[in-house]
């Protein structure tokens, strides 16, 4: 008997093991759902896969009378738009502030404690302020995402800048680099992979803020739809929507990882 | 011509005195090796030369001018580690200095000017034996190769002084030996001043033309931090007059070789060499 940590699965077994929990989850749901449907065919809590399919076909392929839109795609478009705008602005703010504050000692002394305190403000607690200031439209939703994520990204970039070896910065100066040249030629390229990672880690939080904002007020959006149909206990819409959001988030995470690998090959070599 | 003068330099951190009464005059084209026990202030000495730290008292002069208050392009440096940029290829690393100098905003050159810099960089890489690795990233190189890259990167700026902070400390003995040869050849070719900090005595005496030992000459058991280290011994290991005369002889041999007609040289290299020897 070896110790349990010394048994490693073969590559083929790894794939099967990775799929297993998903299959289990679906299987357990299916069993539960069939059992409930056998007692009450109109059960709303655990509808069968056929009703998921029917609902999604209805939302994805027929035009809604009230909004004149294909609801599934319209909701997806609205939510993604908010998410991308929010994440993009957060990443930009985080990058610029993080590099400047992380690299220039005077800025660092001034703003580091401020950012540390600022990032602890719970974004959802200031949501009413945002609604008052920016109205109930798109603006307040995007500001909420930025408010929630930009401080995290800023601090992460700052830490990365601070962790670059002093030797590199001194070396750059002995090669005649100005502050601007060091930022663009030494700091920025080395921070970019970390920024992408940081955005990946923020994806979950970004979705949280999108859905929270949509739940309170919106004309459409994945979160809005979920909270709307909740009134009718429409699990046949809610569950597929949750799965769809999860899939979108996973795809974004995957895409960001691939972009980082292609754009910054040296970062992977270093890690290896 | 580069002359470095330390004029009664002290370095203190609050109550703690690291270096005291450093007086040193270093002439052009010297290879100064600084030795001493760990924590004696060797690296502090080098950092002051690099303007990474400022002396508490006294002053440092380069060519009679006070040293710049921040690191500048007239002093190149190779550290023990982290002196190359991981995000640029080998060639890209060497080209960084000239590109920064020529293009303040973008830090990049294009077209003919880029090719010119590329040519210079490749020549240097060939010199340090990295030409075939030009497209690799530093992380793909061995420790010795990374240090050679760091040397090439510093040398392309033609610094007046090259500062080496235990540059071979992390290398295995075989690689270290190769690096010794390379560095002393480069020192001879570029006719520059080198200041090297090392804890390896044989290395110091092998490479240095002048070796100084930095140590605390006095110790106060009650307050050990109140006495700093200073230069306790100063050896001239390779006399300047011997070096000068050897160089002169080499130049003369070269000149005489140039006088020999080409026909004689092509007839047989050995006979021509024998001719020059006489």
Short mmCIF file of N, CA, C and O in Angstrom, two decimals, chain A residues 118-224:
data_model
loop_
_atom_site.label_atom_id
_atom_site.label_comp_id
_atom_site.label_asym_id
_atom_site.label_seq_id
_atom_site.Cartn_x
_atom_site.Cartn_y
_atom_site.Cartn_z
N UNK A 118 -10.80 51.93 0.55
CA UNK A 118 -11.86 52.07 -0.45
C UNK A 118 -12.36 50.72 -0.92
O UNK A 118 -13.56 50.53 -1.13
N UNK A 119 -11.41 49.76 -1.07
CA UNK A 119 -11.81 48.47 -1.62
C UNK A 119 -12.64 47.67 -0.62
O UNK A 119 -13.20 46.64 -0.96
N UNK A 120 -12.70 48.14 0.62
CA UNK A 120 -13.48 47.40 1.63
C UNK A 120 -14.93 47.86 1.70
O UNK A 120 -15.74 47.25 2.39
N UNK A 121 -15.26 48.95 0.99
CA UNK A 121 -16.66 49.39 0.96
C UNK A 121 -17.48 48.33 0.23
O UNK A 121 -17.16 47.98 -0.90
N UNK A 122 -18.53 47.79 0.85
CA UNK A 122 -19.32 46.78 0.14
C UNK A 122 -20.10 47.45 -1.01
O UNK A 122 -20.92 48.34 -0.75
N UNK A 123 -19.86 47.04 -2.24
CA UNK A 123 -20.47 47.72 -3.39
C UNK A 123 -21.99 47.71 -3.34
O UNK A 123 -22.63 48.71 -3.66
N UNK A 124 -22.57 46.59 -2.89
CA UNK A 124 -24.03 46.52 -2.89
C UNK A 124 -24.64 47.50 -1.90
O UNK A 124 -25.77 47.94 -2.07
N UNK A 125 -23.85 47.84 -0.86
CA UNK A 125 -24.36 48.79 0.12
C UNK A 125 -24.47 50.20 -0.47
O UNK A 125 -25.27 51.01 -0.02
N UNK A 126 -23.63 50.49 -1.47
CA UNK A 126 -23.70 51.83 -2.06
C UNK A 126 -24.58 51.84 -3.31
O UNK A 126 -24.71 52.86 -3.96
N UNK A 127 -25.18 50.67 -3.63
CA UNK A 127 -26.01 50.61 -4.84
C UNK A 127 -27.12 51.67 -4.82
O UNK A 127 -27.36 52.34 -5.83
N UNK A 128 -27.80 51.86 -3.68
CA UNK A 128 -28.82 52.92 -3.66
C UNK A 128 -28.24 54.28 -4.03
O UNK A 128 -28.87 55.06 -4.75
N UNK A 129 -27.02 54.56 -3.53
CA UNK A 129 -26.39 55.84 -3.87
C UNK A 129 -26.19 55.93 -5.38
O UNK A 129 -26.46 56.97 -6.00
N UNK A 130 -25.76 54.82 -5.97
CA UNK A 130 -25.53 54.82 -7.41
C UNK A 130 -26.84 55.05 -8.15
O UNK A 130 -26.89 55.80 -9.12
N UNK A 131 -27.92 54.42 -7.67
CA UNK A 131 -29.21 54.62 -8.32
C UNK A 131 -29.63 56.08 -8.22
O UNK A 131 -30.16 56.66 -9.16
N UNK A 132 -29.38 56.69 -7.06
CA UNK A 132 -29.76 58.09 -6.88
C UNK A 132 -28.92 58.98 -7.79
O UNK A 132 -29.42 59.89 -8.45
N UNK A 133 -27.61 58.68 -7.83
CA UNK A 133 -26.70 59.55 -8.60
C UNK A 133 -26.86 59.35 -10.11
O UNK A 133 -26.89 60.30 -10.87
N UNK A 134 -26.93 58.08 -10.54
CA UNK A 134 -26.85 57.80 -11.97
C UNK A 134 -28.18 57.36 -12.57
O UNK A 134 -28.24 56.99 -13.72
N UNK A 135 -29.24 57.36 -11.78
CA UNK A 135 -30.54 56.94 -12.29
C UNK A 135 -30.63 55.43 -12.36
O UNK A 135 -29.70 54.71 -11.97
N UNK A 136 -31.76 54.95 -12.88
CA UNK A 136 -31.99 53.50 -12.88
C UNK A 136 -31.53 52.84 -14.17
O UNK A 136 -31.73 51.64 -14.36
N UNK A 137 -30.92 53.60 -15.08
CA UNK A 137 -30.54 53.05 -16.39
C UNK A 137 -29.27 52.23 -16.37
O UNK A 137 -28.86 51.69 -15.32
N UNK A 138 -28.64 52.14 -17.54
CA UNK A 138 -27.44 51.31 -17.69
C UNK A 138 -26.28 51.82 -16.84
O UNK A 138 -25.51 51.05 -16.30
N UNK A 139 -26.20 53.17 -16.78
CA UNK A 139 -25.04 53.78 -16.13
C UNK A 139 -24.80 53.25 -14.72
O UNK A 139 -23.69 52.85 -14.39
N UNK A 140 -25.87 53.19 -13.93
CA UNK A 140 -25.67 52.80 -12.53
C UNK A 140 -25.24 51.34 -12.44
O UNK A 140 -24.47 50.97 -11.56
N UNK A 141 -25.71 50.50 -13.38
CA UNK A 141 -25.31 49.09 -13.34
C UNK A 141 -23.82 48.95 -13.63
O UNK A 141 -23.11 48.18 -12.96
N UNK A 142 -23.37 49.70 -14.64
CA UNK A 142 -21.95 49.59 -14.99
C UNK A 142 -21.07 50.18 -13.90
O UNK A 142 -20.04 49.62 -13.54
N UNK A 143 -21.53 51.29 -13.34
CA UNK A 143 -20.76 51.87 -12.23
C UNK A 143 -20.67 50.89 -11.07
O UNK A 143 -19.63 50.77 -10.43
N UNK A 144 -21.75 50.15 -10.84
CA UNK A 144 -21.72 49.17 -9.75
C UNK A 144 -20.63 48.12 -9.99
O UNK A 144 -19.85 47.79 -9.09
N UNK A 145 -20.57 47.61 -11.21
CA UNK A 145 -19.54 46.60 -11.53
C UNK A 145 -18.15 47.21 -11.33
O UNK A 145 -17.28 46.61 -10.69
N UNK A 146 -17.97 48.41 -11.87
CA UNK A 146 -16.66 49.06 -11.75
C UNK A 146 -16.32 49.27 -10.29
O UNK A 146 -15.20 49.00 -9.83
N UNK A 147 -17.30 49.73 -9.54
CA UNK A 147 -17.09 49.99 -8.12
C UNK A 147 -16.69 48.72 -7.38
O UNK A 147 -15.87 48.73 -6.47
N UNK A 148 -17.28 47.61 -7.80
CA UNK A 148 -17.00 46.36 -7.11
C UNK A 148 -15.68 45.74 -7.51
O UNK A 148 -15.04 45.06 -6.71
N UNK A 149 -15.27 45.94 -8.77
CA UNK A 149 -14.13 45.18 -9.27
C UNK A 149 -12.86 45.99 -9.43
O UNK A 149 -11.76 45.48 -9.17
N UNK A 150 -13.00 47.24 -9.84
CA UNK A 150 -11.79 48.04 -10.11
C UNK A 150 -10.83 48.09 -8.91
O UNK A 150 -9.62 47.96 -9.10
N UNK A 151 -11.33 48.26 -7.66
CA UNK A 151 -10.37 48.31 -6.55
C UNK A 151 -9.56 47.02 -6.42
O UNK A 151 -8.35 47.06 -6.17
N UNK A 152 -10.23 45.89 -6.65
CA UNK A 152 -9.53 44.60 -6.55
C UNK A 152 -8.44 44.52 -7.61
O UNK A 152 -7.29 44.17 -7.32
N UNK A 153 -8.80 44.85 -8.86
CA UNK A 153 -7.81 44.76 -9.95
C UNK A 153 -6.68 45.75 -9.70
O UNK A 153 -5.50 45.42 -9.87
N UNK A 154 -7.03 46.94 -9.25
CA UNK A 154 -5.99 47.95 -8.97
C UNK A 154 -4.99 47.43 -7.96
O UNK A 154 -3.77 47.52 -8.17
N UNK A 155 -5.49 46.86 -6.89
CA UNK A 155 -4.58 46.38 -5.85
C UNK A 155 -3.74 45.21 -6.35
O UNK A 155 -2.56 45.09 -6.02
N UNK A 156 -4.36 44.37 -7.16
CA UNK A 156 -3.62 43.22 -7.68
C UNK A 156 -2.49 43.69 -8.60
O UNK A 156 -1.36 43.20 -8.51
N UNK A 157 -2.80 44.65 -9.48
CA UNK A 157 -1.76 45.18 -10.37
C UNK A 157 -0.66 45.86 -9.56
O UNK A 157 0.53 45.69 -9.83
N UNK A 158 -1.08 46.59 -8.53
CA UNK A 158 -0.11 47.27 -7.68
C UNK A 158 0.86 46.28 -7.06
O UNK A 158 2.08 46.50 -7.04
N UNK A 159 0.30 45.18 -6.55
CA UNK A 159 1.14 44.15 -5.93
C UNK A 159 2.12 43.57 -6.94
O UNK A 159 3.28 43.32 -6.63
N UNK A 160 1.62 43.35 -8.15
CA UNK A 160 2.48 42.79 -9.20
C UNK A 160 3.62 43.75 -9.53
O UNK A 160 4.76 43.33 -9.66
N UNK A 161 3.29 45.03 -9.63
CA UNK A 161 4.33 46.02 -9.92
C UNK A 161 5.37 46.01 -8.80
O UNK A 161 6.57 46.03 -9.04
N UNK A 162 4.87 45.94 -7.56
CA UNK A 162 5.79 45.97 -6.43
C UNK A 162 6.65 44.71 -6.37
O UNK A 162 7.77 44.74 -5.86
N UNK A 163 6.13 43.61 -6.92
CA UNK A 163 6.89 42.36 -6.82
C UNK A 163 7.93 42.21 -7.93
O UNK A 163 8.72 41.28 -7.90
N UNK A 164 7.94 43.13 -8.89
CA UNK A 164 9.01 43.07 -9.91
C UNK A 164 10.34 43.33 -9.23
O UNK A 164 10.44 44.24 -8.42
N UNK A 165 11.38 42.54 -9.55
CA UNK A 165 12.66 42.71 -8.86
C UNK A 165 13.22 44.12 -9.06
O UNK A 165 13.19 44.65 -10.17
N UNK A 166 13.74 44.70 -7.97
CA UNK A 166 14.37 46.03 -8.05
C UNK A 166 15.49 46.01 -9.07
O UNK A 166 15.75 47.01 -9.74
N UNK A 167 16.18 44.85 -9.17
CA UNK A 167 17.30 44.73 -10.10
C UNK A 167 16.88 45.13 -11.51
O UNK A 167 17.62 45.82 -12.22
N UNK A 168 15.68 44.68 -11.90
CA UNK A 168 15.22 44.99 -13.26
C UNK A 168 15.04 46.48 -13.46
O UNK A 168 15.39 47.02 -14.51
N UNK A 169 14.49 47.14 -12.45
CA UNK A 169 14.22 48.57 -12.58
C UNK A 169 15.55 49.33 -12.62
O UNK A 169 15.73 50.25 -13.43
N UNK A 170 16.49 48.93 -11.77
CA UNK A 170 17.80 49.58 -11.77
C UNK A 170 18.49 49.34 -13.11
O UNK A 170 19.06 50.25 -13.72
N UNK A 171 18.41 48.10 -13.58
CA UNK A 171 19.03 47.77 -14.86
C UNK A 171 18.45 48.63 -15.98
O UNK A 171 19.18 49.17 -16.80
N UNK A 172 17.12 48.79 -15.98
CA UNK A 172 16.49 49.60 -17.02
C UNK A 172 17.02 51.03 -16.96
O UNK A 172 17.27 51.65 -17.99
N UNK A 173 17.23 51.53 -15.75
CA UNK A 173 17.75 52.90 -15.63
C UNK A 173 19.17 53.00 -16.13
O UNK A 173 19.55 53.99 -16.75
N UNK A 174 19.98 51.95 -15.88
CA UNK A 174 21.36 52.00 -16.40
C UNK A 174 21.38 51.85 -17.91
O UNK A 174 22.39 52.12 -18.54
N UNK A 175 20.26 51.38 -18.50
CA UNK A 175 20.18 51.34 -19.95
C UNK A 175 19.57 52.64 -20.48
O UNK A 175 19.26 52.76 -21.66
N UNK A 176 19.38 53.61 -19.59
CA UNK A 176 18.95 54.93 -20.02
C UNK A 176 17.46 55.12 -20.14
O UNK A 176 17.01 56.09 -20.75
N UNK A 177 16.65 54.23 -19.56
CA UNK A 177 15.20 54.35 -19.72
C UNK A 177 14.64 55.48 -18.86
O UNK A 177 15.06 55.67 -17.73
N UNK A 178 13.67 56.22 -19.43
CA UNK A 178 12.94 57.22 -18.65
C UNK A 178 11.81 56.51 -17.89
O UNK A 178 11.58 55.33 -18.11
N UNK A 179 11.12 57.25 -17.02
CA UNK A 179 10.01 56.65 -16.28
C UNK A 179 8.95 56.12 -17.25
O UNK A 179 8.46 55.00 -17.09
N UNK A 180 8.62 56.93 -18.26
CA UNK A 180 7.64 56.52 -19.25
C UNK A 180 8.09 55.25 -19.97
O UNK A 180 7.31 54.32 -20.17
N UNK A 181 9.36 55.20 -20.35
CA UNK A 181 9.87 54.03 -21.07
C UNK A 181 9.88 52.79 -20.18
O UNK A 181 9.64 51.68 -20.65
N UNK A 182 10.14 53.00 -18.88
CA UNK A 182 10.10 51.84 -17.98
C UNK A 182 8.68 51.33 -17.83
O UNK A 182 8.43 50.14 -17.81
N UNK A 183 7.71 52.28 -17.76
CA UNK A 183 6.32 51.86 -17.62
C UNK A 183 5.88 51.09 -18.86
O UNK A 183 5.31 50.00 -18.76
N UNK A 184 6.18 51.63 -20.05
CA UNK A 184 5.70 50.97 -21.27
C UNK A 184 6.53 49.75 -21.64
O UNK A 184 6.01 48.81 -22.22
N UNK A 185 7.82 49.78 -21.33
CA UNK A 185 8.70 48.72 -21.82
C UNK A 185 8.99 47.62 -20.81
O UNK A 185 9.33 46.51 -21.19
N UNK A 186 8.88 47.93 -19.53
CA UNK A 186 9.24 46.93 -18.52
C UNK A 186 8.02 46.53 -17.67
O UNK A 186 7.73 45.36 -17.50
N UNK A 187 7.30 47.54 -17.17
CA UNK A 187 6.21 47.26 -16.23
C UNK A 187 4.99 46.70 -16.96
O UNK A 187 4.51 45.61 -16.65
N UNK A 188 4.49 47.48 -17.94
CA UNK A 188 3.23 47.12 -18.59
C UNK A 188 3.24 45.70 -19.16
O UNK A 188 2.33 44.92 -18.87
N UNK A 189 4.24 45.33 -19.96
CA UNK A 189 4.20 43.97 -20.53
C UNK A 189 4.22 42.89 -19.46
O UNK A 189 3.62 41.83 -19.64
N UNK A 190 4.89 43.14 -18.35
CA UNK A 190 4.97 42.10 -17.32
C UNK A 190 3.73 42.07 -16.45
O UNK A 190 3.48 41.08 -15.75
N UNK A 191 2.96 43.17 -16.47
CA UNK A 191 1.75 43.22 -15.65
C UNK A 191 0.57 42.62 -16.41
O UNK A 191 -0.35 42.07 -15.82
N UNK A 192 0.61 42.70 -17.75
CA UNK A 192 -0.55 42.28 -18.55
C UNK A 192 -1.03 40.85 -18.26
O UNK A 192 -2.24 40.64 -18.09
N UNK A 193 -0.16 39.85 -18.19
CA UNK A 193 -0.66 38.49 -17.89
C UNK A 193 -1.37 38.45 -16.55
O UNK A 193 -2.41 37.80 -16.41
N UNK A 194 -0.83 39.17 -15.58
CA UNK A 194 -1.45 39.21 -14.26
C UNK A 194 -2.80 39.90 -14.32
O UNK A 194 -3.75 39.50 -13.66
N UNK A 195 -2.90 40.94 -15.17
CA UNK A 195 -4.17 41.65 -15.32
C UNK A 195 -5.23 40.70 -15.87
O UNK A 195 -6.37 40.66 -15.37
N UNK A 196 -4.85 39.91 -16.88
CA UNK A 196 -5.82 38.97 -17.45
C UNK A 196 -6.27 37.96 -16.39
O UNK A 196 -7.45 37.64 -16.29
N UNK A 197 -5.32 37.49 -15.60
CA UNK A 197 -5.67 36.55 -14.51
C UNK A 197 -6.63 37.21 -13.53
O UNK A 197 -7.58 36.60 -13.06
N UNK A 198 -6.32 38.45 -13.25
CA UNK A 198 -7.11 39.20 -12.29
C UNK A 198 -8.54 39.39 -12.80
O UNK A 198 -9.50 39.26 -12.05
N UNK A 199 -8.66 39.66 -14.11
CA UNK A 199 -10.00 39.79 -14.71
C UNK A 199 -10.73 38.44 -14.64
O UNK A 199 -11.91 38.37 -14.34
N UNK A 200 -9.97 37.36 -14.88
CA UNK A 200 -10.58 36.03 -14.79
C UNK A 200 -11.15 35.79 -13.40
O UNK A 200 -12.26 35.29 -13.24
N UNK A 201 -10.36 36.15 -12.39
CA UNK A 201 -10.81 35.94 -11.02
C UNK A 201 -12.00 36.82 -10.68
O UNK A 201 -12.79 36.50 -9.80
N UNK A 202 -12.13 37.96 -11.40
CA UNK A 202 -13.22 38.88 -11.10
C UNK A 202 -14.51 38.50 -11.82
O UNK A 202 -15.54 39.12 -11.57
N UNK A 203 -14.43 37.54 -12.73
CA UNK A 203 -15.62 37.22 -13.52
C UNK A 203 -16.81 36.88 -12.65
O UNK A 203 -17.93 37.37 -12.87
N UNK A 204 -16.58 36.05 -11.63
CA UNK A 204 -17.66 35.64 -10.74
C UNK A 204 -18.31 36.85 -10.08
O UNK A 204 -19.52 37.01 -10.09
N UNK A 205 -17.46 37.73 -9.54
CA UNK A 205 -17.97 38.92 -8.88
C UNK A 205 -18.71 39.81 -9.86
O UNK A 205 -19.77 40.36 -9.55
N UNK A 206 -18.19 39.92 -11.09
CA UNK A 206 -18.82 40.77 -12.09
C UNK A 206 -20.23 40.27 -12.39
O UNK A 206 -21.18 41.05 -12.45
N UNK A 207 -20.37 38.96 -12.55
CA UNK A 207 -21.71 38.39 -12.79
C UNK A 207 -22.63 38.67 -11.62
O UNK A 207 -23.79 39.00 -11.79
N UNK A 208 -22.07 38.54 -10.42
CA UNK A 208 -22.87 38.81 -9.22
C UNK A 208 -23.45 40.22 -9.28
O UNK A 208 -24.64 40.42 -9.05
N UNK A 209 -22.60 41.19 -9.63
CA UNK A 209 -23.07 42.58 -9.63
C UNK A 209 -24.06 42.81 -10.77
O UNK A 209 -25.04 43.53 -10.60
N UNK A 210 -23.82 42.20 -11.93
CA UNK A 210 -24.75 42.36 -13.05
C UNK A 210 -26.12 41.85 -12.64
O UNK A 210 -27.14 42.53 -12.80
N UNK A 211 -26.16 40.65 -12.08
CA UNK A 211 -27.45 40.04 -11.75
C UNK A 211 -28.12 40.79 -10.61
O UNK A 211 -29.34 41.02 -10.63
N UNK A 212 -27.32 41.24 -9.63
CA UNK A 212 -27.90 41.99 -8.52
C UNK A 212 -28.54 43.27 -9.03
O UNK A 212 -29.66 43.62 -8.65
N UNK A 213 -27.83 43.97 -9.93
CA UNK A 213 -28.37 45.23 -10.45
C UNK A 213 -29.61 44.96 -11.29
O UNK A 213 -30.60 45.69 -11.19
N UNK A 214 -29.57 43.91 -12.09
CA UNK A 214 -30.71 43.59 -12.96
C UNK A 214 -31.91 43.15 -12.14
O UNK A 214 -33.06 43.42 -12.51
N UNK A 215 -31.65 42.49 -11.03
CA UNK A 215 -32.74 42.00 -10.20
C UNK A 215 -33.56 43.17 -9.66
O UNK A 215 -34.77 43.06 -9.48
N UNK A 216 -32.87 44.28 -9.41
CA UNK A 216 -33.57 45.42 -8.81
C UNK A 216 -34.31 46.22 -9.87
O UNK A 216 -35.48 46.53 -9.73
N UNK A 217 -33.61 46.54 -10.94
CA UNK A 217 -34.28 47.31 -11.98
C UNK A 217 -33.63 47.09 -13.33
O UNK A 217 -32.41 47.20 -13.44
N UNK A 218 -34.41 46.73 -14.32
CA UNK A 218 -33.91 46.59 -15.68
C UNK A 218 -35.08 46.35 -16.61
O UNK A 218 -36.20 46.10 -16.16
N UNK A 219 -34.84 46.47 -17.93
CA UNK A 219 -35.88 46.11 -18.89
C UNK A 219 -35.61 44.74 -19.49
O UNK A 219 -36.43 44.20 -20.21
N UNK A 220 -34.43 44.22 -19.24
CA UNK A 220 -34.10 42.91 -19.77
C UNK A 220 -32.74 42.51 -19.24
O UNK A 220 -32.04 43.31 -18.61
N UNK A 221 -32.38 41.26 -19.48
CA UNK A 221 -31.10 40.78 -18.96
C UNK A 221 -31.32 39.44 -18.31
O UNK A 221 -32.44 39.11 -17.91
N UNK A 222 -30.26 38.64 -18.25
CA UNK A 222 -30.41 37.28 -17.73
C UNK A 222 -30.87 37.30 -16.28
O UNK A 222 -31.78 36.55 -15.89
N UNK A 223 -30.30 38.19 -15.48
CA UNK A 223 -30.68 38.28 -14.06
C UNK A 223 -32.10 38.78 -13.92
O UNK A 223 -32.89 38.29 -13.09
N UNK A 224 -32.42 39.77 -14.76
CA UNK A 224 -33.78 40.33 -14.73
C UNK A 224 -34.80 39.23 -15.00
O UNK A 224 -35.80 39.09 -14.30
#
